[in-house]
Amino acid sequence: YIFGFRADVKDNVHYAEDGSVVYPAGHNVVLYSPDTRTQRLIPGTLESEGITALCVSSNKKLLAVAERSDKAMISVYDMQTLKRRKVLVSSDAGSKEYVSLSFSGDGKMLIGQGGAPEYNLVLWLWEKSKVASVVKTTNQQGAPMYSCDFSHGDSSLVGVIGQGIFKMFRNADSGLKQANPIIGKRDPSLASCQVGCQRERLLLGMADGEVLLLEVGCMCFPTPPHPTSPPPNSHLPITTRNPEPPISQPPPPPAIPRYPQSSPLQGTDLKAAFSCDNGLPACSIAVYSKGFVVGQDQGVVTIFERDDKEFYRRARAFTIEGNPCKVLNLAISPNEEHLVASLDNNQAYTLMLSNQEIMKHDEMNFEILGTPNHAGPVTGLDVCVRKALIASCCSTDRSVRLWNWVDRTCELHRTFADEIFSIAIHPTGLMILVGFADKLRLMSVLMEDLKTIKELGIKGCRECCFSTGGQYFAAVNGTTISIYNTYTCDNVGNLRGHNGKVRCRVGSSH
């Protein structure tokens, strides 16, 4: 079982077919069941340096995991058996990592946006472990790219977003070719997130709080005349859609629509624009049958519903209280009853989407997913000998947490004003040592709080521990290790001899 969540992974929350929530934690991918509070784990590759992006296919049966290594790598897993089906490695990414992944609608292709320095977009025929096309997406200044996504309505269209960049590409016979997205008078550099929706349309989130609805069906090549097509002067309209979805056409023809290289590319059609009415940037978008949901800055989630007159209308907005940060990713359960939102402070919350019509916007309607997590790296950790408790601390959020590894819950959470460097828990689980920037504090563990018993003048203590029996504790003070009596807090000895700062300590079990 893993306590924690990684916010620095792109597209870090998804739903599996069985309703499990998929998210990264450490160097693992977790499939968490909210009903049973159990986890299934997919460990990362030993040779890699960490997970950078996740992606789940539209049928919820495939999971792609991008990892940082000497050559950027992608692993494709079966979501039911959790077995690895393919490992995709190529130098075409021009980077040690992929920053974003996306499956095509039929699940046969996988697109990956490479990271620095080249920022290449790589199109994989993943079942054959073959690179179909590579194109550079950044501008002349080398601006970072951070998102790529297949269009749901047309699997030959790919949108990419970077710092001040929004581009679209179509997969033609000669490879990925850039299209011309037209978004009216809006500045394309404000594009911040995207998602494909039904009827060959794309929702594009903007940094000014607007969401644009683009018609991508017209974003295609003029098809050559066909014997059965109406003449040019016919009054009948000519549609660019195929009679059947491309994925249902067995080869030949190919599984995806491809067009002549010499045909020009046309632009998108801006159908409508919707405002979140708060001016906050749109950071993420999720689509469901009744409309779409926008995750914004300051922990705001705005819901839009279908409208026959104006496509969509803003219905309501909710705020995740106590979390004034970006809503990085959104995921909607297969039955569309639950919404999961991941934040950039490593927290994940759920919302009963099916009950959102009767909720009050000024109340806290979100529930924590699993346990409340640290907002940054864990700087101190200790395990209790006689109780099923783990004590941890974090300098980023200045918090101390006690975890019950049997019940899989966070039993106690306390935030302080000062930075925290180290922690140790007494063998009985009734006391803890916490090293702050100004002092070392011995604290008593109460039902829902921590009470200071004694303060010692050791500044920035980065290592401390209790003895096996708990009658003594040791604390690092620069190059000296000081020994104290736990119950009187008297200094009973000092260990000197190190020339540099003591960075680690281990107590004897005897």
Short mmCIF file of C-alpha atoms in Angstrom, two decimals:
data_model
loop_
_atom_site.label_atom_id
_atom_site.label_comp_id
_atom_site.label_asym_id
_atom_site.label_seq_id
_atom_site.Cartn_x
_atom_site.Cartn_y
_atom_site.Cartn_z
CA TYR A 1 0.00 0.00 0.00
CA ILE A 2 1.28 3.48 -0.90
CA PHE A 3 0.43 6.73 0.84
CA GLY A 4 0.92 9.69 -1.48
CA PHE A 5 0.29 11.25 -4.87
CA ARG A 6 2.52 12.79 -7.55
CA ALA A 7 1.27 16.04 -9.04
CA ASP A 8 4.27 16.54 -11.35
CA VAL A 9 3.15 13.74 -13.70
CA LYS A 10 1.19 14.87 -16.75
CA ASP A 11 -2.44 13.63 -16.89
CA ASN A 12 -2.03 12.10 -13.45
CA VAL A 13 -5.58 10.90 -12.78
CA HIS A 14 -7.78 8.52 -14.80
CA TYR A 15 -10.55 5.99 -14.31
CA ALA A 16 -10.23 2.31 -15.16
CA GLU A 17 -13.04 0.23 -16.60
CA ASP A 18 -13.94 -1.22 -13.17
CA GLY A 19 -14.20 2.21 -11.54
CA SER A 20 -10.72 2.20 -10.00
CA VAL A 21 -8.84 5.49 -9.97
CA VAL A 22 -5.45 5.42 -11.72
CA TYR A 23 -2.75 7.79 -10.44
CA PRO A 24 1.03 7.90 -9.86
CA ALA A 25 2.64 7.65 -6.43
CA GLY A 26 6.41 7.61 -6.14
CA HIS A 27 7.81 5.36 -8.88
CA ASN A 28 4.57 3.39 -9.15
CA VAL A 29 1.17 3.60 -10.80
CA VAL A 30 -1.67 2.95 -8.36
CA LEU A 31 -5.10 1.54 -9.23
CA TYR A 32 -7.14 2.55 -6.18
CA SER A 33 -10.63 1.22 -5.47
CA PRO A 34 -12.58 3.87 -3.48
CA ASP A 35 -15.18 1.30 -2.39
CA THR A 36 -12.81 -1.25 -0.85
CA ARG A 37 -9.90 1.16 -0.13
CA THR A 38 -7.52 -1.32 -1.75
CA GLN A 39 -4.74 -0.78 -4.25
CA ARG A 40 -3.19 -2.62 -7.14
CA LEU A 41 0.30 -1.46 -8.09
CA ILE A 42 2.30 -1.25 -11.29
CA PRO A 43 5.95 -0.65 -10.38
CA GLY A 44 8.07 1.59 -12.57
CA THR A 45 10.94 0.29 -14.66
CA LEU A 46 14.11 -0.18 -12.63
CA GLU A 47 16.33 1.49 -15.22
CA SER A 48 14.21 4.64 -15.44
CA GLU A 49 14.53 7.85 -13.42
CA GLY A 50 10.82 8.39 -12.77
CA ILE A 51 7.35 8.60 -14.31
CA THR A 52 6.60 11.68 -16.41
CA ALA A 53 3.17 11.09 -18.02
CA LEU A 54 0.18 8.73 -18.03
CA CYS A 55 -2.50 7.96 -20.59
CA VAL A 56 -5.52 5.61 -20.68
CA SER A 57 -7.19 4.52 -23.92
CA SER A 58 -10.80 5.52 -24.61
CA ASN A 59 -12.04 1.96 -23.94
CA LYS A 60 -10.23 1.96 -20.54
CA LYS A 61 -8.33 -1.23 -21.41
CA LEU A 62 -4.83 0.15 -22.07
CA LEU A 63 -2.50 2.22 -19.93
CA ALA A 64 0.59 4.00 -21.26
CA VAL A 65 3.30 5.10 -18.83
CA ALA A 66 6.11 7.43 -19.93
CA GLU A 67 9.36 7.29 -17.96
CA ARG A 68 12.53 9.34 -17.95
CA SER A 69 15.69 7.45 -18.95
CA ASP A 70 18.75 7.72 -21.21
CA LYS A 71 16.29 7.27 -24.09
CA ALA A 72 12.70 8.33 -23.44
CA MET A 73 10.59 5.21 -22.95
CA ILE A 74 6.90 4.31 -22.94
CA SER A 75 5.43 1.14 -21.43
CA VAL A 76 1.96 -0.05 -22.50
CA TYR A 77 0.03 -2.18 -19.97
CA ASP A 78 -3.15 -4.24 -20.06
CA MET A 79 -5.45 -2.65 -17.46
CA GLN A 80 -7.08 -5.95 -16.50
CA THR A 81 -4.04 -8.18 -16.06
CA LEU A 82 -1.58 -5.31 -15.34
CA LYS A 83 0.91 -7.09 -17.60
CA ARG A 84 3.24 -5.07 -19.78
CA ARG A 85 2.46 -5.52 -23.47
CA LYS A 86 5.05 -3.29 -25.13
CA VAL A 87 8.05 -1.13 -24.34
CA LEU A 88 8.59 1.71 -26.82
CA VAL A 89 12.07 3.20 -26.94
CA SER A 90 13.45 5.47 -29.66
CA SER A 91 15.89 8.33 -30.00
CA ASP A 92 13.35 10.19 -32.18
CA ALA A 93 11.92 11.95 -29.14
CA GLY A 94 15.09 14.04 -28.94
CA SER A 95 14.86 14.00 -25.16
CA LYS A 96 15.20 11.82 -22.09
CA GLU A 97 11.46 12.01 -21.47
CA TYR A 98 7.97 12.33 -22.90
CA VAL A 99 5.97 15.12 -21.29
CA SER A 100 2.54 14.04 -22.59
CA LEU A 101 0.85 10.97 -24.13
CA SER A 102 -2.42 10.28 -25.93
CA PHE A 103 -4.04 7.20 -27.49
CA SER A 104 -6.01 7.44 -30.71
CA GLY A 105 -9.73 6.70 -30.59
CA ASP A 106 -9.25 3.11 -31.76
CA GLY A 107 -6.30 2.55 -29.45
CA LYS A 108 -3.99 1.50 -32.29
CA MET A 109 -1.81 4.60 -32.30
CA LEU A 110 -0.04 6.42 -29.50
CA ILE A 111 1.26 9.96 -29.71
CA GLY A 112 4.02 11.22 -27.42
CA GLN A 113 5.26 14.78 -26.97
CA GLY A 114 8.98 14.70 -26.29
CA GLY A 115 10.62 17.05 -23.84
CA ALA A 116 13.69 19.28 -23.96
CA PRO A 117 15.77 20.06 -25.88
CA GLU A 118 14.16 19.13 -29.21
CA TYR A 119 10.45 18.79 -28.29
CA ASN A 120 9.63 16.28 -31.02
CA LEU A 121 6.14 14.85 -31.45
CA VAL A 122 6.42 11.08 -32.04
CA LEU A 123 3.58 9.01 -33.52
CA TRP A 124 3.79 5.31 -32.60
CA LEU A 125 2.11 2.26 -34.11
CA TRP A 126 2.62 0.79 -30.67
CA GLU A 127 1.51 -2.80 -31.38
CA LYS A 128 4.31 -3.04 -33.96
CA SER A 129 6.77 -0.97 -31.87
CA LYS A 130 7.17 1.22 -34.93
CA VAL A 131 7.56 5.00 -35.22
CA ALA A 132 5.17 6.22 -37.91
CA SER A 133 6.10 9.91 -37.93
CA VAL A 134 8.15 12.54 -36.11
CA VAL A 135 7.76 16.32 -36.20
CA LYS A 136 9.21 19.17 -34.17
CA THR A 137 6.49 21.17 -32.42
CA THR A 138 8.29 23.99 -30.59
CA ASN A 139 9.04 27.42 -32.08
CA GLN A 140 12.38 28.97 -33.04
CA GLN A 141 12.95 30.10 -29.47
CA GLY A 142 12.63 26.52 -28.20
CA ALA A 143 9.60 27.21 -25.98
CA PRO A 144 8.68 24.19 -23.80
CA MET A 145 5.78 21.97 -24.89
CA TYR A 146 3.61 20.23 -22.33
CA SER A 147 0.49 18.71 -23.93
CA CYS A 148 -0.62 16.58 -26.87
CA ASP A 149 -4.03 15.06 -27.56
CA PHE A 150 -5.77 13.08 -30.30
CA SER A 151 -9.10 14.39 -31.55
CA HIS A 152 -11.87 11.98 -30.49
CA GLY A 153 -13.88 12.54 -33.64
CA ASP A 154 -10.96 12.20 -36.07
CA SER A 155 -7.99 10.09 -34.99
CA SER A 156 -5.80 11.61 -37.67
CA LEU A 157 -5.87 15.03 -35.93
CA VAL A 158 -3.51 15.88 -33.08
CA GLY A 159 -3.40 19.09 -31.06
CA VAL A 160 -0.32 20.26 -29.12
CA ILE A 161 0.03 23.04 -26.56
CA GLY A 162 3.17 24.67 -25.24
CA GLN A 163 4.31 27.91 -23.69
CA GLY A 164 2.62 30.45 -25.96
CA ILE A 165 2.02 27.77 -28.62
CA PHE A 166 -1.08 26.03 -29.98
CA LYS A 167 -0.72 23.88 -33.09
CA MET A 168 -2.64 21.12 -34.81
CA PHE A 169 -1.31 18.35 -37.01
CA ARG A 170 -2.93 15.86 -39.38
CA ASN A 171 -1.52 12.42 -40.02
CA ALA A 172 -1.08 12.26 -43.81
CA ASP A 173 0.64 9.71 -46.07
CA SER A 174 3.96 11.50 -45.70
CA GLY A 175 3.62 11.87 -41.93
CA LEU A 176 2.36 14.54 -39.52
CA LYS A 177 1.60 17.81 -41.31
CA GLN A 178 0.77 21.05 -39.56
CA ALA A 179 -2.78 22.37 -39.91
CA ASN A 180 -4.03 25.92 -39.45
CA PRO A 181 -6.19 26.31 -36.32
CA ILE A 182 -8.41 29.38 -36.55
CA ILE A 183 -9.78 30.59 -33.23
CA GLY A 184 -11.18 33.96 -34.25
CA LYS A 185 -9.62 37.02 -32.65
CA ARG A 186 -8.35 35.02 -29.66
CA ASP A 187 -4.65 34.84 -29.00
CA PRO A 188 -3.50 31.22 -29.59
CA SER A 189 -0.69 31.77 -27.10
CA LEU A 190 -3.35 31.80 -24.34
CA ALA A 191 -4.26 28.15 -24.98
CA SER A 192 -3.70 26.15 -21.80
CA CYS A 193 -5.55 22.82 -22.14
CA GLN A 194 -7.58 20.82 -24.63
CA VAL A 195 -9.84 17.81 -24.95
CA GLY A 196 -11.74 16.24 -27.83
CA CYS A 197 -15.51 15.89 -27.58
CA GLN A 198 -18.24 14.31 -29.68
CA ARG A 199 -19.10 15.22 -33.26
CA GLU A 200 -15.51 15.98 -34.24
CA ARG A 201 -15.24 18.97 -31.97
CA LEU A 202 -12.44 20.21 -29.75
CA LEU A 203 -12.70 22.14 -26.49
CA LEU A 204 -9.79 24.50 -25.99
CA GLY A 205 -9.23 26.04 -22.55
CA MET A 206 -7.66 29.50 -22.39
CA ALA A 207 -5.58 31.29 -19.77
CA ASP A 208 -8.20 34.06 -19.52
CA GLY A 209 -10.94 31.67 -18.37
CA GLU A 210 -12.62 31.13 -21.74
CA VAL A 211 -13.33 27.75 -23.31
CA LEU A 212 -13.51 27.66 -27.12
CA LEU A 213 -15.51 25.11 -29.10
CA LEU A 214 -13.73 24.31 -32.36
CA GLU A 215 -15.20 22.31 -35.22
CA VAL A 216 -12.38 20.03 -36.30
CA GLY A 217 -14.43 18.08 -38.81
CA CYS A 218 -13.81 20.79 -41.41
CA MET A 219 -10.12 20.67 -40.67
CA CYS A 220 -9.27 18.28 -43.45
CA PHE A 221 -7.93 17.87 -46.96
CA PRO A 222 -10.18 18.46 -49.97
CA THR A 223 -10.88 14.91 -51.08
CA PRO A 224 -10.49 14.09 -54.78
CA PRO A 225 -13.70 13.57 -56.80
CA HIS A 226 -15.18 10.10 -56.52
CA PRO A 227 -17.35 8.46 -59.21
CA THR A 228 -20.23 8.27 -56.76
CA SER A 229 -19.76 11.83 -55.46
CA PRO A 230 -22.14 14.55 -56.65
CA PRO A 231 -20.80 16.94 -59.31
CA PRO A 232 -19.24 20.22 -58.16
CA ASN A 233 -22.30 22.23 -59.13
CA SER A 234 -24.73 19.95 -57.36
CA HIS A 235 -27.02 21.45 -54.76
CA LEU A 236 -26.28 18.55 -52.43
CA PRO A 237 -23.85 19.33 -49.57
CA ILE A 238 -20.54 17.54 -49.56
CA THR A 239 -19.53 16.17 -46.18
CA THR A 240 -15.96 15.45 -45.16
CA ARG A 241 -16.93 12.64 -42.80
CA ASN A 242 -16.65 9.00 -43.83
CA PRO A 243 -19.88 6.95 -43.91
CA GLU A 244 -18.37 4.70 -41.25
CA PRO A 245 -15.79 5.39 -38.57
CA PRO A 246 -12.24 4.73 -39.80
CA ILE A 247 -11.66 2.17 -37.06
CA SER A 248 -14.36 -0.10 -38.51
CA GLN A 249 -12.67 -0.33 -41.93
CA PRO A 250 -10.39 -3.39 -42.11
CA PRO A 251 -7.17 -2.94 -44.12
CA PRO A 252 -7.02 -2.15 -46.88
CA PRO A 253 -7.83 0.77 -46.64
CA PRO A 254 -5.70 1.75 -43.62
CA ALA A 255 -7.25 1.96 -40.16
CA ILE A 256 -6.94 5.76 -40.12
CA PRO A 257 -7.82 8.23 -42.88
CA ARG A 258 -4.81 9.38 -44.86
CA TYR A 259 -4.79 11.99 -47.59
CA PRO A 260 -2.59 13.04 -50.49
CA GLN A 261 0.52 14.98 -49.55
CA SER A 262 -0.14 17.63 -52.16
CA SER A 263 -3.55 18.58 -50.77
CA PRO A 264 -3.59 21.83 -48.78
CA LEU A 265 -4.61 21.95 -45.13
CA GLN A 266 -7.55 24.04 -44.05
CA GLY A 267 -8.26 25.55 -40.63
CA THR A 268 -10.74 24.93 -37.88
CA ASP A 269 -14.07 26.63 -37.45
CA LEU A 270 -14.69 28.46 -34.17
CA LYS A 271 -18.25 27.50 -33.26
CA ALA A 272 -18.68 29.14 -29.85
CA ALA A 273 -16.90 30.54 -26.82
CA PHE A 274 -17.90 30.06 -23.19
CA SER A 275 -16.76 32.05 -20.18
CA CYS A 276 -16.22 30.67 -16.69
CA ASP A 277 -17.18 34.14 -15.38
CA ASN A 278 -14.30 34.35 -12.92
CA GLY A 279 -11.27 35.24 -15.04
CA LEU A 280 -9.28 32.28 -13.66
CA PRO A 281 -7.17 30.25 -16.10
CA ALA A 282 -8.64 26.99 -17.41
CA CYS A 283 -6.11 24.32 -16.39
CA SER A 284 -7.97 21.10 -17.32
CA ILE A 285 -11.15 19.93 -19.05
CA ALA A 286 -13.14 16.68 -18.82
CA VAL A 287 -16.10 15.78 -21.07
CA TYR A 288 -19.15 13.68 -20.25
CA SER A 289 -22.58 13.07 -21.81
CA LYS A 290 -24.27 16.06 -20.14
CA GLY A 291 -21.54 18.60 -20.87
CA PHE A 292 -18.02 19.26 -19.64
CA VAL A 293 -16.15 20.28 -16.49
CA VAL A 294 -13.34 22.86 -16.28
CA GLY A 295 -10.65 22.76 -13.59
CA GLN A 296 -9.23 26.20 -12.82
CA ASP A 297 -6.81 28.00 -10.57
CA GLN A 298 -7.65 28.67 -6.90
CA GLY A 299 -9.23 25.22 -6.60
CA VAL A 300 -12.32 26.14 -8.67
CA VAL A 301 -14.27 23.54 -10.67
CA THR A 302 -16.82 24.95 -13.16
CA ILE A 303 -19.51 22.77 -14.73
CA PHE A 304 -21.06 23.44 -18.15
CA GLU A 305 -24.21 21.67 -19.35
CA ARG A 306 -25.58 21.12 -22.83
CA ASP A 307 -27.82 23.82 -24.25
CA ASP A 308 -29.79 23.49 -27.48
CA LYS A 309 -29.42 27.18 -28.30
CA GLU A 310 -25.81 27.91 -27.39
CA PHE A 311 -24.22 24.43 -27.37
CA TYR A 312 -23.30 24.70 -23.66
CA ARG A 313 -24.09 27.00 -20.75
CA ARG A 314 -22.34 27.59 -17.45
CA ALA A 315 -24.38 25.75 -14.82
CA ARG A 316 -22.49 26.11 -11.52
CA ALA A 317 -19.06 26.31 -9.93
CA PHE A 318 -17.59 24.75 -6.79
CA THR A 319 -14.45 25.52 -4.81
CA ILE A 320 -12.20 22.99 -3.07
CA GLU A 321 -11.86 24.80 0.25
CA GLY A 322 -8.43 25.17 1.79
CA ASN A 323 -6.70 24.42 -1.50
CA PRO A 324 -6.07 27.68 -3.40
CA CYS A 325 -4.08 26.00 -6.15
CA LYS A 326 -4.44 24.74 -9.71
CA VAL A 327 -6.78 21.88 -10.60
CA LEU A 328 -4.29 20.08 -12.82
CA ASN A 329 -6.39 17.16 -14.09
CA LEU A 330 -9.96 15.91 -14.09
CA ALA A 331 -11.40 12.43 -14.62
CA ILE A 332 -15.03 11.27 -14.77
CA SER A 333 -16.04 7.73 -13.79
CA PRO A 334 -17.44 5.40 -16.48
CA ASN A 335 -20.94 5.65 -14.95
CA GLU A 336 -20.54 9.47 -14.78
CA GLU A 337 -21.43 9.57 -11.09
CA HIS A 338 -18.07 10.71 -9.72
CA LEU A 339 -15.50 13.33 -10.67
CA VAL A 340 -11.88 13.18 -9.50
CA ALA A 341 -9.78 16.35 -9.44
CA SER A 342 -6.01 16.38 -8.85
CA LEU A 343 -4.32 19.51 -7.53
CA ASP A 344 -0.77 20.79 -7.79
CA ASN A 345 -0.28 20.36 -4.03
CA ASN A 346 -0.40 16.54 -4.38
CA GLN A 347 -4.03 16.25 -3.23
CA ALA A 348 -6.88 14.51 -5.03
CA TYR A 349 -10.57 15.11 -4.35
CA THR A 350 -13.82 13.51 -5.50
CA LEU A 351 -17.18 15.13 -6.26
CA MET A 352 -20.56 13.38 -6.61
CA LEU A 353 -21.23 14.59 -10.13
CA SER A 354 -24.67 12.98 -10.17
CA ASN A 355 -25.75 15.14 -7.20
CA GLN A 356 -24.16 18.43 -8.25
CA GLU A 357 -27.53 19.97 -9.16
CA ILE A 358 -28.69 20.00 -5.52
CA MET A 359 -25.35 21.08 -4.03
CA LYS A 360 -24.77 24.58 -2.66
CA HIS A 361 -21.91 26.39 -4.33
CA ASP A 362 -20.72 28.00 -1.08
CA GLU A 363 -20.22 24.68 0.76
CA MET A 364 -17.38 22.16 0.69
CA ASN A 365 -18.79 19.46 -1.57
CA PHE A 366 -15.53 17.60 -2.23
CA GLU A 367 -14.15 14.61 -0.36
CA ILE A 368 -10.51 13.62 -0.16
CA LEU A 369 -9.53 10.66 -2.33
CA GLY A 370 -7.84 8.12 -0.07
CA THR A 371 -5.80 10.12 2.45
CA PRO A 372 -4.59 13.73 2.68
CA ASN A 373 -1.05 13.79 1.32
CA HIS A 374 2.06 15.85 1.82
CA ALA A 375 2.36 18.76 -0.60
CA GLY A 376 6.06 18.18 -1.21
CA PRO A 377 8.97 15.80 -0.56
CA VAL A 378 8.94 13.86 2.71
CA THR A 379 11.89 15.17 4.76
CA GLY A 380 11.49 12.89 7.79
CA LEU A 381 10.12 9.39 8.39
CA ASP A 382 9.95 6.96 11.32
CA VAL A 383 8.06 3.75 12.15
CA CYS A 384 6.54 3.00 15.56
CA VAL A 385 7.65 -0.28 17.16
CA ARG A 386 4.54 -1.18 19.17
CA LYS A 387 1.76 0.42 17.10
CA ALA A 388 0.85 0.34 13.43
CA LEU A 389 1.92 3.95 12.98
CA ILE A 390 4.24 5.78 10.59
CA ALA A 391 5.29 9.34 11.39
CA SER A 392 6.28 11.69 8.57
CA CYS A 393 7.05 15.36 8.07
CA CYS A 394 7.38 17.70 5.09
CA SER A 395 9.25 21.00 4.83
CA THR A 396 7.12 22.23 1.92
CA ASP A 397 3.75 22.19 3.67
CA ARG A 398 5.27 22.32 7.22
CA SER A 399 3.09 19.46 8.38
CA VAL A 400 3.38 16.34 10.56
CA ARG A 401 1.25 13.29 9.80
CA LEU A 402 0.66 9.98 11.55
CA TRP A 403 -0.36 7.16 9.22
CA ASN A 404 -2.04 3.91 10.28
CA TRP A 405 -0.69 1.33 7.87
CA VAL A 406 -3.21 -1.33 8.98
CA ASP A 407 -6.36 0.78 8.57
CA ARG A 408 -4.69 2.67 5.68
CA THR A 409 -5.72 6.04 7.05
CA CYS A 410 -4.11 9.29 8.16
CA GLU A 411 -4.86 9.36 11.89
CA LEU A 412 -3.46 12.81 12.66
CA HIS A 413 -2.47 15.84 10.63
CA ARG A 414 -0.98 19.00 12.12
CA THR A 415 0.40 22.04 10.29
CA PHE A 416 2.95 24.41 11.86
CA ALA A 417 4.23 27.88 11.10
CA ASP A 418 7.92 26.90 11.08
CA GLU A 419 9.82 24.72 8.65
CA ILE A 420 10.24 21.07 9.68
CA PHE A 421 13.40 19.04 9.07
CA SER A 422 13.13 15.75 11.00
CA ILE A 423 10.80 13.52 13.01
CA ALA A 424 10.97 10.47 15.29
CA ILE A 425 8.22 8.53 17.04
CA HIS A 426 8.48 6.92 20.49
CA PRO A 427 8.20 3.10 20.58
CA THR A 428 4.88 3.46 22.42
CA GLY A 429 3.50 5.83 19.79
CA LEU A 430 2.58 8.34 22.51
CA MET A 431 5.33 10.92 21.85
CA ILE A 432 7.19 12.33 18.86
CA LEU A 433 10.31 14.41 18.31
CA VAL A 434 10.10 17.13 15.69
CA GLY A 435 13.06 19.14 14.47
CA PHE A 436 12.08 22.71 13.58
CA ALA A 437 14.17 25.53 12.18
CA ASP A 438 14.50 27.17 15.60
CA LYS A 439 14.11 24.34 18.14
CA LEU A 440 13.75 20.61 18.71
CA ARG A 441 10.38 19.85 20.30
CA LEU A 442 9.27 16.78 22.24
CA MET A 443 5.50 16.48 21.74
CA SER A 444 2.74 14.33 23.17
CA VAL A 445 0.38 12.59 20.72
CA LEU A 446 -3.26 13.31 21.64
CA MET A 447 -6.45 12.15 19.96
CA GLU A 448 -6.55 14.94 17.37
CA ASP A 449 -3.60 17.17 18.22
CA LEU A 450 0.05 17.39 19.25
CA LYS A 451 1.01 19.07 22.52
CA THR A 452 4.54 20.35 23.20
CA ILE A 453 6.14 18.86 26.31
CA LYS A 454 9.67 20.27 26.06
CA GLU A 455 11.63 22.56 23.75
CA LEU A 456 15.38 22.13 23.25
CA GLY A 457 17.62 24.79 21.75
CA ILE A 458 18.82 22.74 18.75
CA LYS A 459 18.29 24.71 15.53
CA GLY A 460 17.60 22.96 12.25
CA CYS A 461 17.93 19.43 13.65
CA ARG A 462 17.92 17.17 10.57
CA GLU A 463 18.33 13.82 12.35
CA CYS A 464 16.78 12.52 15.59
CA CYS A 465 15.70 9.16 17.00
CA PHE A 466 14.52 7.35 20.13
CA SER A 467 16.38 4.43 21.66
CA THR A 468 14.89 0.95 21.31
CA GLY A 469 13.39 1.08 24.79
CA GLY A 470 12.35 4.70 24.43
CA GLN A 471 14.11 5.95 27.58
CA TYR A 472 16.61 8.05 25.60
CA PHE A 473 16.61 10.04 22.40
CA ALA A 474 19.44 11.37 20.25
CA ALA A 475 19.52 14.58 18.21
CA VAL A 476 22.09 15.90 15.75
CA ASN A 477 23.42 19.37 16.55
CA GLY A 478 25.87 20.30 13.78
CA THR A 479 28.87 17.97 14.22
CA THR A 480 27.69 16.73 17.64
CA ILE A 481 25.21 14.03 18.58
CA SER A 482 23.45 14.90 21.84
CA ILE A 483 21.82 12.22 24.05
CA TYR A 484 18.85 13.12 26.28
CA ASN A 485 16.69 11.35 28.86
CA THR A 486 13.19 11.11 27.38
CA TYR A 487 11.29 11.66 30.62
CA THR A 488 13.43 14.41 32.22
CA CYS A 489 14.91 15.88 28.99
CA ASP A 490 18.30 16.10 30.76
CA ASN A 491 21.40 15.99 28.56
CA VAL A 492 23.18 12.76 29.53
CA GLY A 493 25.99 12.87 26.97
CA ASN A 494 27.44 14.35 23.80
CA LEU A 495 29.21 12.44 21.03
CA ARG A 496 31.91 14.45 19.24
CA GLY A 497 34.43 13.50 16.61
CA HIS A 498 32.83 14.20 13.22
CA ASN A 499 34.56 16.87 11.17
CA GLY A 500 31.47 17.63 9.12
CA LYS A 501 27.74 17.77 9.70
CA VAL A 502 26.13 14.49 10.77
CA ARG A 503 23.72 13.46 8.02
CA CYS A 504 22.55 10.03 9.21
CA ARG A 505 22.16 8.07 12.45
CA VAL A 506 21.29 4.45 13.26
CA GLY A 507 20.45 3.17 16.74
CA SER A 508 21.40 -0.24 18.07
CA SER A 509 18.62 -2.77 18.60
CA HIS A 510 20.09 -3.80 21.97
#
